[in-house]
Coordinates of C-alpha atoms in Angstrom, one line a residue:
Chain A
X1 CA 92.3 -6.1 -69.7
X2 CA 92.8 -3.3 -72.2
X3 CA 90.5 -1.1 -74.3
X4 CA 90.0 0.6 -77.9
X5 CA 88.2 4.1 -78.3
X6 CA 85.9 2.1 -80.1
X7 CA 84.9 0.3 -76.9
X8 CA 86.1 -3.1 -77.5
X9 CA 88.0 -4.8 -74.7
X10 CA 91.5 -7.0 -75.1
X11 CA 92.8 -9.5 -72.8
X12 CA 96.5 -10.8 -73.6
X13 CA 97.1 -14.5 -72.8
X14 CA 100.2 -15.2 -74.9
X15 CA 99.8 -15.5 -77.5
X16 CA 96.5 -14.9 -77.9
X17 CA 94.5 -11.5 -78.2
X18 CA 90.6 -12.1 -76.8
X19 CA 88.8 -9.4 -78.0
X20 CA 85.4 -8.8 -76.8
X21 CA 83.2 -5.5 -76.6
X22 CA 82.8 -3.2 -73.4
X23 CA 79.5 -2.7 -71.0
X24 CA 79.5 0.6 -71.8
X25 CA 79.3 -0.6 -75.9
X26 CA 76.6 -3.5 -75.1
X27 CA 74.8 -0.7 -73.0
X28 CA 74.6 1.8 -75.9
X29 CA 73.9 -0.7 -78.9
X30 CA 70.7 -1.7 -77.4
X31 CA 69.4 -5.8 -78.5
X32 CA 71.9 -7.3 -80.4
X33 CA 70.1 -9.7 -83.2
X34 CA 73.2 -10.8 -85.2
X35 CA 76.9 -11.4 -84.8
X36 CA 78.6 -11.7 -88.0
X37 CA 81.9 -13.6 -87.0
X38 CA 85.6 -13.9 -88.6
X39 CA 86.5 -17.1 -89.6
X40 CA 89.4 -19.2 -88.3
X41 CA 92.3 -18.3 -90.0
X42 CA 91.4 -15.6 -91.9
X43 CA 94.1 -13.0 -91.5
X44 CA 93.4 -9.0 -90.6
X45 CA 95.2 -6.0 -90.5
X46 CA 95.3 -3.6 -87.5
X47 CA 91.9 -1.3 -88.2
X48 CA 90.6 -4.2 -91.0
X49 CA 86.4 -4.6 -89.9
X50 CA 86.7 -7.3 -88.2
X51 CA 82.9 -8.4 -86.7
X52 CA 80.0 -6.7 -87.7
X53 CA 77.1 -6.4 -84.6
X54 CA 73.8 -5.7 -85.5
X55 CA 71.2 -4.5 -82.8
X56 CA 68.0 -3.2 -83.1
X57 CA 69.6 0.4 -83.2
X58 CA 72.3 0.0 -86.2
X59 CA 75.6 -2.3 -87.3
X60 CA 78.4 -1.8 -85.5
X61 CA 81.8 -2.6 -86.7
X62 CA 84.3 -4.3 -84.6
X63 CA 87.9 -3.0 -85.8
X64 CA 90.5 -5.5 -85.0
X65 CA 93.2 -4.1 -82.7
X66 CA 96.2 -5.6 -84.0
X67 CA 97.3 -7.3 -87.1
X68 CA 97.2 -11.3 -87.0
X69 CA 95.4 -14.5 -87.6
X70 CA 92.3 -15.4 -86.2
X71 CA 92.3 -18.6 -84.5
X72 CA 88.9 -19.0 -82.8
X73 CA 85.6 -17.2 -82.7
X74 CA 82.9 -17.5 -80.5
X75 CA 80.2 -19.8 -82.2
X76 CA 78.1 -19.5 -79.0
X77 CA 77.4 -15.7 -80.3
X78 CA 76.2 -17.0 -83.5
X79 CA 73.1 -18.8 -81.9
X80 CA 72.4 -16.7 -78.8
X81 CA 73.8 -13.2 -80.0
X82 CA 72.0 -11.5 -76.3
X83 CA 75.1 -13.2 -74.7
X84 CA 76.7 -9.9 -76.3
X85 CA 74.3 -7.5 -74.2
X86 CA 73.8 -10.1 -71.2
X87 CA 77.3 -10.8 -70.5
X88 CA 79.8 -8.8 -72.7
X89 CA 83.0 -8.9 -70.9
X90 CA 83.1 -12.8 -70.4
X91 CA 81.5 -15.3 -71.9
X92 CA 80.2 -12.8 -74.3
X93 CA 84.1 -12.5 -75.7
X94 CA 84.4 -12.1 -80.1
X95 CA 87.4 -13.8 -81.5
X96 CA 90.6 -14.7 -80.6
X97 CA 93.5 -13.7 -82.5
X98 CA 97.2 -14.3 -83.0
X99 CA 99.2 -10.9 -83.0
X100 CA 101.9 -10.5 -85.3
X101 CA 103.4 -7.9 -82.9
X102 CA 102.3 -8.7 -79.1
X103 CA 103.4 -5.4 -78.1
X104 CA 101.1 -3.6 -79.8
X105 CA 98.3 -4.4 -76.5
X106 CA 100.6 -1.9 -74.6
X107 CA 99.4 1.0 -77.0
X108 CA 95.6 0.3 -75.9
X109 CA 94.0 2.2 -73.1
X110 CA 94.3 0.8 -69.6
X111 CA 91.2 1.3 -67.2
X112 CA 91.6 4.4 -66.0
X113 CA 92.2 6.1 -69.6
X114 CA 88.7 4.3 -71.2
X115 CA 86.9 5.2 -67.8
X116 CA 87.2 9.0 -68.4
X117 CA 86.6 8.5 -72.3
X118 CA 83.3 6.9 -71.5
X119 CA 82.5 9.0 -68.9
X120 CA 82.9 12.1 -70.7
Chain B
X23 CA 66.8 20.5 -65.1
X24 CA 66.5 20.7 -69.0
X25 CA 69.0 20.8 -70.6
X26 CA 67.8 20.2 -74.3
X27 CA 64.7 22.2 -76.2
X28 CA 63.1 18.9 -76.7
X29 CA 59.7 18.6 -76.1
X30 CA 58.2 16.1 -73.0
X31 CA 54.9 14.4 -73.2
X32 CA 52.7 14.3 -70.0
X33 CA 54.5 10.8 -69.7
X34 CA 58.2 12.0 -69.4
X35 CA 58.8 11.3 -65.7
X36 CA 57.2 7.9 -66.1
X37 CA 59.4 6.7 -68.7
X38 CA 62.4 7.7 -66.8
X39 CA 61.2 6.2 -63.4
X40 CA 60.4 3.0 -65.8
X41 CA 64.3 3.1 -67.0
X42 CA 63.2 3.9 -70.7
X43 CA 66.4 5.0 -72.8
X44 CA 65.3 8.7 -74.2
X45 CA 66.0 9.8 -77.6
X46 CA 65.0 12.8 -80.2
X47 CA 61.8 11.9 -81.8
X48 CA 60.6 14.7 -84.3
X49 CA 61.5 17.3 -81.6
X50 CA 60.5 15.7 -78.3
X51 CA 61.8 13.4 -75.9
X52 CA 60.9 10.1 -76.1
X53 CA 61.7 6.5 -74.6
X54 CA 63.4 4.4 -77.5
X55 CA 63.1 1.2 -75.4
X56 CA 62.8 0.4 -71.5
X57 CA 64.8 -1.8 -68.7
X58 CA 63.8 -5.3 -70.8
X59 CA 64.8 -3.9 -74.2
X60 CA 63.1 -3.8 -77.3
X61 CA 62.8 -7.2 -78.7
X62 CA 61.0 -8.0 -75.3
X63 CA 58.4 -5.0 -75.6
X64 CA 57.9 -6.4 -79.4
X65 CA 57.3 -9.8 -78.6
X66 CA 55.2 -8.9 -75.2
X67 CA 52.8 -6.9 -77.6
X68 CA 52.5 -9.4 -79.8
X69 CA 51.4 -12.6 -77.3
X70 CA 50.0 -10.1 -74.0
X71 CA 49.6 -6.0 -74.3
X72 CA 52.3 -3.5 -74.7
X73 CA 51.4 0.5 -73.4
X74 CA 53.1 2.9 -75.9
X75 CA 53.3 6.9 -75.8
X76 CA 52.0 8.6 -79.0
X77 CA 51.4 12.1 -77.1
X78 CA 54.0 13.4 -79.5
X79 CA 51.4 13.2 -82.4
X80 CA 49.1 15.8 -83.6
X81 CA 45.2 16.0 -82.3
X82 CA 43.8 18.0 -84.4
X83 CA 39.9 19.0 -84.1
X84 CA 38.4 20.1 -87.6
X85 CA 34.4 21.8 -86.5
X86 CA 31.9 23.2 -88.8
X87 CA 31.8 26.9 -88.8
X88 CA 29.4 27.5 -91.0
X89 CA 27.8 24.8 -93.1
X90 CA 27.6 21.6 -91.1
X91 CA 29.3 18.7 -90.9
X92 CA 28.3 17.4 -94.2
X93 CA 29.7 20.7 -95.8
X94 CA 33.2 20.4 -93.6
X95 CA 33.0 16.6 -94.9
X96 CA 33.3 17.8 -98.3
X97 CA 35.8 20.3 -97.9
X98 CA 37.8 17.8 -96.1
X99 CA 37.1 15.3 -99.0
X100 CA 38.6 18.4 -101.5
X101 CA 42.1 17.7 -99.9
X102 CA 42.1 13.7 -99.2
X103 CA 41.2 11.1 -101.9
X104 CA 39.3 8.8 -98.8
X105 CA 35.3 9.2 -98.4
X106 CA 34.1 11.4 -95.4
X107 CA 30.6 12.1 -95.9
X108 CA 29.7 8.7 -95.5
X109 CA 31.5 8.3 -92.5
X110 CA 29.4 8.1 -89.4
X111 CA 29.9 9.7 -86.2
X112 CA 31.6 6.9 -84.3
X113 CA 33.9 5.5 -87.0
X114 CA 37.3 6.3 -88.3
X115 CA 39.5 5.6 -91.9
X116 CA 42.8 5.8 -93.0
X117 CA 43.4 9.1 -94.9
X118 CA 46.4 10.7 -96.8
X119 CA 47.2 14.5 -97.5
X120 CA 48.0 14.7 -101.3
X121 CA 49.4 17.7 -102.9
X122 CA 49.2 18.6 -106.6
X123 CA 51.6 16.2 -107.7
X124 CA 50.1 13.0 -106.3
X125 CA 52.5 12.6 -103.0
X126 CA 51.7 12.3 -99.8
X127 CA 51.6 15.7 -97.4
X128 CA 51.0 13.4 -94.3
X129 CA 49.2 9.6 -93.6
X130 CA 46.1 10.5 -90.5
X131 CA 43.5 8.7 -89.4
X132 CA 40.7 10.7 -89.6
X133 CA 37.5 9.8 -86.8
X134 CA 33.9 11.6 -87.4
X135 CA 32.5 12.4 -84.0
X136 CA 28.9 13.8 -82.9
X137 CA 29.9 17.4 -84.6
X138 CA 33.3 17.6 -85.6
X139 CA 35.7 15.8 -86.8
X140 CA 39.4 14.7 -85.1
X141 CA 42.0 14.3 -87.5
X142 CA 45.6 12.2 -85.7
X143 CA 48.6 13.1 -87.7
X144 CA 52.2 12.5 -87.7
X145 CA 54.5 14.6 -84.8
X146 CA 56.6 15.8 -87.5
X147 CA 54.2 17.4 -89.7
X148 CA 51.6 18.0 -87.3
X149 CA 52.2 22.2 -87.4
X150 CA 52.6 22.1 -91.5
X151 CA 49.6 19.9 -91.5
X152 CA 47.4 22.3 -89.0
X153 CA 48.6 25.4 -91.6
X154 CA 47.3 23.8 -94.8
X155 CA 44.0 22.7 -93.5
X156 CA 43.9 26.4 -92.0
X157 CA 45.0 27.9 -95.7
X158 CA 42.4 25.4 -97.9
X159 CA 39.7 24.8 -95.6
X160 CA 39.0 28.9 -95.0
X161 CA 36.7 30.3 -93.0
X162 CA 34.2 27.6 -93.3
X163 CA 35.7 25.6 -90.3
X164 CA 37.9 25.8 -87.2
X165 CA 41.3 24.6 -87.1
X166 CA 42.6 23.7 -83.9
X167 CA 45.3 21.6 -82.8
X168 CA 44.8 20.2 -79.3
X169 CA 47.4 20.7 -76.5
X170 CA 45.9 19.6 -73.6
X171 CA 45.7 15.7 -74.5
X172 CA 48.1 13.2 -74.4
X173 CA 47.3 10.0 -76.3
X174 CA 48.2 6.3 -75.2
X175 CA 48.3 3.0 -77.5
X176 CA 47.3 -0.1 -75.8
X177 CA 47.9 -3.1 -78.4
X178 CA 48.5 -6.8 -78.3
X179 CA 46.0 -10.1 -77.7
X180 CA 45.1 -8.7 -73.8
X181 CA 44.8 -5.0 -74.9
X182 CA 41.1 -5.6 -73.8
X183 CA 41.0 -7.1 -71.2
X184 CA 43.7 -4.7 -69.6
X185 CA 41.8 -1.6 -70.7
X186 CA 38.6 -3.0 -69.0
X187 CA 40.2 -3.8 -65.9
X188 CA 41.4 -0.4 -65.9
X189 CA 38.5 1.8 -66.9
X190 CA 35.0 0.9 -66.8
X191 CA 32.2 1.4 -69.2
X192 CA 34.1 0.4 -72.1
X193 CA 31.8 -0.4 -74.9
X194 CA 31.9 -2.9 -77.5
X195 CA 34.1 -1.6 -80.2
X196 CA 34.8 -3.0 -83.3
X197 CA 38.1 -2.4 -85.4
X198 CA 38.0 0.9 -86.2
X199 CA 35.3 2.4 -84.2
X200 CA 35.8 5.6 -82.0
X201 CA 33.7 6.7 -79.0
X202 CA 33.9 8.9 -75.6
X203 CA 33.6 7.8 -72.1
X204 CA 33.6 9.6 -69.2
X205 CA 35.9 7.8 -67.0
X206 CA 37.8 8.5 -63.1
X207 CA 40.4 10.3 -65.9
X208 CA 38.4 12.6 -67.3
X209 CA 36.9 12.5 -70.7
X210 CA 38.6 9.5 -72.7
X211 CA 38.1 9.3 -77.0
X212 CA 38.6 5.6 -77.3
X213 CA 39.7 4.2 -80.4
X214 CA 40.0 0.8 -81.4
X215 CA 42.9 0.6 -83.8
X216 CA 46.8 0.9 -83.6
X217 CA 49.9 0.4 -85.6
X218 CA 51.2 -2.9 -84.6
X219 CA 48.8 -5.2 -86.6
X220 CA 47.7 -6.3 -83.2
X221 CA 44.2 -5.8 -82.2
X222 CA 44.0 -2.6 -79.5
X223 CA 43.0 1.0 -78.9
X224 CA 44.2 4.1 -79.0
X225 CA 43.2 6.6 -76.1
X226 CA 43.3 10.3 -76.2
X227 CA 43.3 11.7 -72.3
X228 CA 43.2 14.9 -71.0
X229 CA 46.8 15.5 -69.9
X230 CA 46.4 16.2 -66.6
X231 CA 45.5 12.3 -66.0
X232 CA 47.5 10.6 -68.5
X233 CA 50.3 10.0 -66.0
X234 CA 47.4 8.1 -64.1
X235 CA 46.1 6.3 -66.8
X236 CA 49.1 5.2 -67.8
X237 CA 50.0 4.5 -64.1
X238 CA 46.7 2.2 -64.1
X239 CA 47.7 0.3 -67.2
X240 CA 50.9 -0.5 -66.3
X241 CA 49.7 -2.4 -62.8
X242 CA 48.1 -4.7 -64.9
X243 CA 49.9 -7.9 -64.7
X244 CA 49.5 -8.0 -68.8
X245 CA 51.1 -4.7 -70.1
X246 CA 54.4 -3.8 -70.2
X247 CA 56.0 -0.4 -71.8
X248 CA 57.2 0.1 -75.2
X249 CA 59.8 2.6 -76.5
X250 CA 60.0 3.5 -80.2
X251 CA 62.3 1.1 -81.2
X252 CA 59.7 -2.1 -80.9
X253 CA 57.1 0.4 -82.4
X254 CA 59.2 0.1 -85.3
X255 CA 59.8 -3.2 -85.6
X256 CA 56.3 -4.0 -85.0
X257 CA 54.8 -1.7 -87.8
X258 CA 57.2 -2.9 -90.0
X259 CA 56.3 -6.9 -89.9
X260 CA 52.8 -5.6 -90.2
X261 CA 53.8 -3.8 -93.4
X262 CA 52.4 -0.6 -92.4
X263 CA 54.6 2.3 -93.9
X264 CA 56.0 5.3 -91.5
X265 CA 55.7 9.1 -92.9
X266 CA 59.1 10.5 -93.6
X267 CA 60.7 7.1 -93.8
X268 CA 58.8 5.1 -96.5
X269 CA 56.2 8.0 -97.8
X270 CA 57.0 11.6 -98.1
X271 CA 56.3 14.5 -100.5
X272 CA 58.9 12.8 -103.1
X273 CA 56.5 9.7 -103.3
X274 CA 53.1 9.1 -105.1
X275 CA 50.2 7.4 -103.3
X276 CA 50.2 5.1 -105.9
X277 CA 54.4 4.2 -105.6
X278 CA 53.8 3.7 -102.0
X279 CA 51.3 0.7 -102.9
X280 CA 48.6 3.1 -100.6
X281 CA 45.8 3.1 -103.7
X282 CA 43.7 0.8 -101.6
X283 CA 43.3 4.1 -99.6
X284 CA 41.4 5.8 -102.2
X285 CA 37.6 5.8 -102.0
X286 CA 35.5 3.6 -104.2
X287 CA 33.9 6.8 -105.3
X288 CA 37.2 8.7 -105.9
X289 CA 38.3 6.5 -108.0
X290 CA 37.9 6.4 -112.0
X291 CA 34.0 6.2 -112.8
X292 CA 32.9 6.7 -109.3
X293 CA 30.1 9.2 -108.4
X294 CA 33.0 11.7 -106.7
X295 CA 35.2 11.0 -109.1
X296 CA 38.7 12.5 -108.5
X297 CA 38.7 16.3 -107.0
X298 CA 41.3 15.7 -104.4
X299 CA 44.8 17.3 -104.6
X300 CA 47.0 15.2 -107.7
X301 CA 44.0 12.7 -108.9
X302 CA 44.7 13.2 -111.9
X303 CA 48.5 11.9 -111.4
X304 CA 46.6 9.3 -109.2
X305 CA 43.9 7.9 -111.3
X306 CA 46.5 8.1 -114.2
X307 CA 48.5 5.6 -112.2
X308 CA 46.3 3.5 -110.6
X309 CA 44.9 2.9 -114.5
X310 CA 48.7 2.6 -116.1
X311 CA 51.1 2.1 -113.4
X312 CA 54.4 3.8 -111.4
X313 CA 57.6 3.7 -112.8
X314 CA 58.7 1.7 -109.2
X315 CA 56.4 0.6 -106.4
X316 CA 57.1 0.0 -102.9
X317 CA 57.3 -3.7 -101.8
X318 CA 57.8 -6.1 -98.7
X319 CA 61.9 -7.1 -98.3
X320 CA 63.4 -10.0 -97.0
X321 CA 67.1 -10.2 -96.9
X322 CA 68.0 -13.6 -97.2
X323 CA 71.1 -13.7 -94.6
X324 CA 70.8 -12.2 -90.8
X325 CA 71.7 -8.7 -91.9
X326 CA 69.5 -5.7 -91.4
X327 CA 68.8 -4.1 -94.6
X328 CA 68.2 -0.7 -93.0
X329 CA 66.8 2.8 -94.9
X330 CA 69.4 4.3 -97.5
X331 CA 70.9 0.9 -98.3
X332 CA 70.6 0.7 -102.2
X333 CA 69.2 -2.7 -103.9
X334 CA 70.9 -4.0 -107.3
X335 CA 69.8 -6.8 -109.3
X336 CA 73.4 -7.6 -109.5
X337 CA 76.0 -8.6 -106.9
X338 CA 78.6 -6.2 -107.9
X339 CA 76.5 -2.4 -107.7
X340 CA 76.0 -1.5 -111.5
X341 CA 72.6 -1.4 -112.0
X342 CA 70.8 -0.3 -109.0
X343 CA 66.5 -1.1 -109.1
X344 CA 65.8 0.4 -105.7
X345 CA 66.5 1.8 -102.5
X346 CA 65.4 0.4 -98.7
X347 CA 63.2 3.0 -97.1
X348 CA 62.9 1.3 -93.4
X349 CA 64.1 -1.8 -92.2
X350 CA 64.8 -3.8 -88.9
X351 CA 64.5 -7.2 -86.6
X352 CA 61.4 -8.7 -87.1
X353 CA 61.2 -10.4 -83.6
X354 CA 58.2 -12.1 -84.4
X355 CA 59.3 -13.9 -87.3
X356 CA 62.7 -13.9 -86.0
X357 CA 64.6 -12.4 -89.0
X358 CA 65.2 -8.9 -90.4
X359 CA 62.2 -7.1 -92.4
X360 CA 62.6 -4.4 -94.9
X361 CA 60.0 -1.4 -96.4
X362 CA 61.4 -0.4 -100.1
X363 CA 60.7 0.6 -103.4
X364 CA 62.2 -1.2 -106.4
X365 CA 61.8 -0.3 -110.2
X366 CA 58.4 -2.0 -112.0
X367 CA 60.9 -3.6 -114.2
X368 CA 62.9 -5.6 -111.1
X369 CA 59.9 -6.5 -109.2
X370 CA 59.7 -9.8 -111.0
X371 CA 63.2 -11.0 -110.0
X372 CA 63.6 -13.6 -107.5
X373 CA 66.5 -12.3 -106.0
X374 CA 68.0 -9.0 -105.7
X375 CA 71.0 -8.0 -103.9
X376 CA 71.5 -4.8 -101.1
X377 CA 74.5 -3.4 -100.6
X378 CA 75.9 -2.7 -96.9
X379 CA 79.2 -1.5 -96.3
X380 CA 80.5 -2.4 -99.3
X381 CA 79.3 -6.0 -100.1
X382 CA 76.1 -6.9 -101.6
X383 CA 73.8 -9.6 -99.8
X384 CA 70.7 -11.3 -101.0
X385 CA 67.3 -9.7 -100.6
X386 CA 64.0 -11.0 -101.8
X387 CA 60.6 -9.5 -103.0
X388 CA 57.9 -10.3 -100.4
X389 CA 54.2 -9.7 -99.5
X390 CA 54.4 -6.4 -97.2
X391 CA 52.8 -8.3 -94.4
X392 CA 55.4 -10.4 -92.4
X393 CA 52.6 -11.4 -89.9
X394 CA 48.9 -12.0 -90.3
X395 CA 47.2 -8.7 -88.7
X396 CA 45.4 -9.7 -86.0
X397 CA 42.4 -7.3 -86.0
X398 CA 38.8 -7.5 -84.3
X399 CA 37.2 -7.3 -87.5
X400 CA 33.7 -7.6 -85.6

C-alpha cells in the first residue's frame, strides 16, 4: 500500500489501482453523509477530482493519483457512506482504476514517508 | 500546558476525558463532536437528551440603578423592537439588538427576574454587546457581564426527566419560563428553552459546580454529549438562524424573516409604536417588503449546500438570486438542510440551482422548519 499527501491510500493489483482514503483522513473529516462516486468508465487525468466526500465538517475532494479509466466504484459507499469513517482502509476502498502508466504508484509515498507527513 | 490563547469553559477537562474533538469557537476552545460523532449526538437529542456546553456565551445581568425595573424595561425596550415591560419576572422572549439601519447587532434571549433582568447573548459579540448597553443605557442601570457561571443545555424528549433525576426541586416550567433553585450545585437559573426545536432547559451554574453538574447529567442512562457540530445541524432543521452566519449587521430584521419578533405594540399602529433603533427601516418593510428575504433550502441531490455557495435561477451561473448563509446534514430528515436568502423576485421559482465547485445542482425553496419543534407549550 501507497499514499498521496492528500491522504488517500493505493494498492496495486495489476492492473488495477484501488484507491481508498487513509485513517488519518476518515479521522479528520469527521461523519461522512455522502459519497459522490466516478462512474465506470469514465476516464481521468492524474490530479482530475475524482470523488467528492461530504462529512458533517466540509467536501473533500479525492484527486485521482494516476491517469486511467475507472473500472469499478464502490456502490456499497453509496448507501452506507459511514463505511468510509468505520472501515476506510478495506472495505471502505473508492474506485478502482486502470492506469495508463503503472509505474506511476512508485512516485506515491511509502509508509514511512506518509507516517511522518501525518505526524507532523 | 496551553499552548493556544483560546479561552476554556469550566467544562474543558470533561470534554477531553469524554474524547470530544476541540476546535476555535468565537475565541474559546470547544468540543466540535465527541467519541460517537456528530450525527449520533444529533439524533440522540432528538429521540433521548443530548448535554451541550454553551458557557462560551454571554450572561449578562442588566439591574435598575435608579428608576426600577419598569424604567430599565423601557430603556431596554429603546434598543430592542420585543416588549419588556410586560414581561413578568419568571418569563423570557426572543430579542434582537437593532442599530439605526434596521440590522441586527446581536439575537439574545432576554429573562425578567425578581429585580433585574439577565440578558444571554452570542460568545462573539458578547463584549461589543456589554459596551453598547453600557454606552445607551447610561447611568440609569448596571451593566455587568457575568464570569463566574457556566451555562449547560439539556434538550431532547428525556431532557426532563434527566434533569429531575439529577436535581431536585425542579418546578413545573413551561416553554419559556425561567426560575432559581437552590440545588447541591449552588444556585441554578433554570430555563426551559434551547436551540434544537427539542423541548429542554438551559441552566446557568455557578462555575465552580458545573463540572459536577455536568458530571451528574451525564450518568444518566438518557444523555449523551454534544459538540458544536450536531448543535448545528440541529438548529438548522429547526430553522432557527445563527448570528454571524445567517444574521449580522449587513442584514435587516425584516430580510432575515425575524419580523415575528417584533412586539405587537412596536409595530405600525400599536400603543409603543416604533422607538427602537431602525423602526423606521423596519416598519417601512414589514408594510412594503425587502428587496430579498431569507428562506428554508433544500438541495435536491445529497450535496451540502454549505454558507458562501451562491444560488442562480439558472444552471450555468449568470444570473445569481441568492447566496447560502448556513447549511449542513439534517440527520433527522436524513438529507442536507440549508439557511439562505434569495431575491423577492426568485422566491416564487420551483427550482433554483447552487453552485459548488464549479457545477450547479438543484435547490428548492422550503418552509424554514425541516422538523416540527417539539416544544412544551404548557
Amino acid at each position: 500500500m501507497k499514499y498521496t499527501k492528500d491522504h488517500e491510500w493505493v494498492v496495486y493489483d495489476a492492473p488495477e489501482f484501488t484507491i481508498g482514503i487513509t485513517e488519518y483522513a476518515a479521522e479528520q473529516l469527521g461523519d461522512v453523509t455522502y459519497v459522490e462516486l466516478p462512474q465506470e468508465g469514465d476516464w481521468l487525468e492524474a490530479g482530475d477530482e475524482a470523488v467528492v466526500i461530504e462529512s458533517v465538517k466540509a467536501a473533500s475532494e479525492i484527486l485521482s493519483p494516476a491517469s486511467g479509466e475507472v473500472v469499478e466504484v464502490n456502490q456499497e459507499l453509496a448507501d452506507n457512506p459511514a463505511l468510509l469513517n468505520e472501515d476506510p482502509q478495506e472495505s471502505g476502498w473508492i474506485f478502482r482504476m486502470v492506469p495508463e502508466d503503472p509505474s506511476d504508484f512508485g512516485d506515491l509515498l511509502d509508509e514511512d514517508a506518509y507516517a511522518m507527513l501525518t505526524s507532523q | 500546558m496551553k499552548m493556544d490563547n483560546l479561552l476554556r469553559t469550566p467544562l474543558y477537562d470533561l470534554h477531553t476525558q469524554c474524547g470530544a474533538k476541540m476546535v476555535p469557537f468565537a475565541g474559546h476552545s470547544m468540543p466540535l463532536y465527541f467519541a460517537g460523532g456528530a450525527l449520533k449526538e444529533h439524533r440522540a437529542t432528538r429521540l433521548s437528551a443530548g448535554l451541550f456546553d454553551v458557557s462560551h456565551m454571554g450572561q449578562v445581568i442588566v439591574r435598575p440603578v435608579e428608576g426600577g425595573k419598569a424604567r430599565t424595561a423601557r430603556l431596554l425596550e429603546g434598543l430592542m423592537p420585543i416588549e419588556i415591560e410586560n414581561l413578568p419576572a419568571g418569563r423570557q422572549r426572543y430579542a434582537l439588538l437593532t442599530d439605526s439601519q434596521g440590522c441586527i447587532l446581536d439575537d439574545l434571549i432576554v429573562a425578567s427576574r425578581e429585580d433585574h433582568y439577565l440578558l444571554v447573548v452570542n460568545a462573539a459579540t458578547k463584549q461589543s454587546d456589554v459596551d453598547h448597553l453600557k454606552d445607551s443605557l447610561g447611568g440609569a442601570c448596571e451593566v455587568s457581564l457575568l464570569e463566574d457561571r457556566a451555562m449547560l443545555a439539556l434538550q431532547g424528549p428525556k431532557a426532563e426527566s434527566a434533569l429531575r433525576a439529577a436535581v431536585d426541586g425542579v418546578p413545573n416550567m413551561r416553554f419559556m419560563d425561567c426560575v432559581t433553585i437552590p440545588s447541591p450545585f449552588g444556585e441554578l437559573w433554570l430555563a426551559r428553552s434551547g436551540y434544537t426545536g427539542e423541548d429542554g432547559f438551559e441552566v446557568s451554574v455557578p462555575n465552580r459546580h458545573a463540572r459536577e453538574l455536568a458530571r451528574t447529567l451525564l450518568a444518566q442512562e438518557e444523555v449523551i454529549p454534544v459538540g458544536l457540530a450536531a448543535r448545528d445541524s440541529l438548529r438548522l432543521e429547526a430553522g432557527y438562524s445563527l448570528y454571524g452566519a445567517d444574521i449580522d449587521t449587513t442584514t435587516t430584521v425584516v430580510e432575515a424573516g425575524l419580523a415575528w419578533s417584533v412586539g405587537r405594540s412596536r409595530r405600525k399602529g400599536g400603543s409603543k409604536e416604533g422607538g427602537f433603533p431602525g423602526s423606521d427601516v423596519i416598519l417601512r418593510q414589514m408594510a412594503g417588503g425587502t428587496r430579498r428575504r431569507m428562506v428554508g433550502l433544500q438541495p435536491q441531490g445529497r450535496l451540502i449546500a454549505r454558507a458562501g455557495f451562491r444560488i442562480f435561477d439558472d444552471n450555468v451561473g449568470a444570473a445569481q438570486v441568492g447566496v447560502v448563509t448556513s447549511g449542513g446534514f439534517g440527520a433527522t430528515i436524513n438529507r442536507p438542510v440549508a439557511l439562505g436568502y434569495v431575491d423577492a423576485g426568485s422566491l416564487s421559482c420551483t427550482t433554483l440551482h447552487f453552485e459548488a465547485r464549479g457545477r450547479f445542482h438543484g435547490i428548492k425553496i422550503v418552509p424554514r422548519q425541516s422538523i416540527a419543534p417539539n416544544l412544551n407549550k404548557g
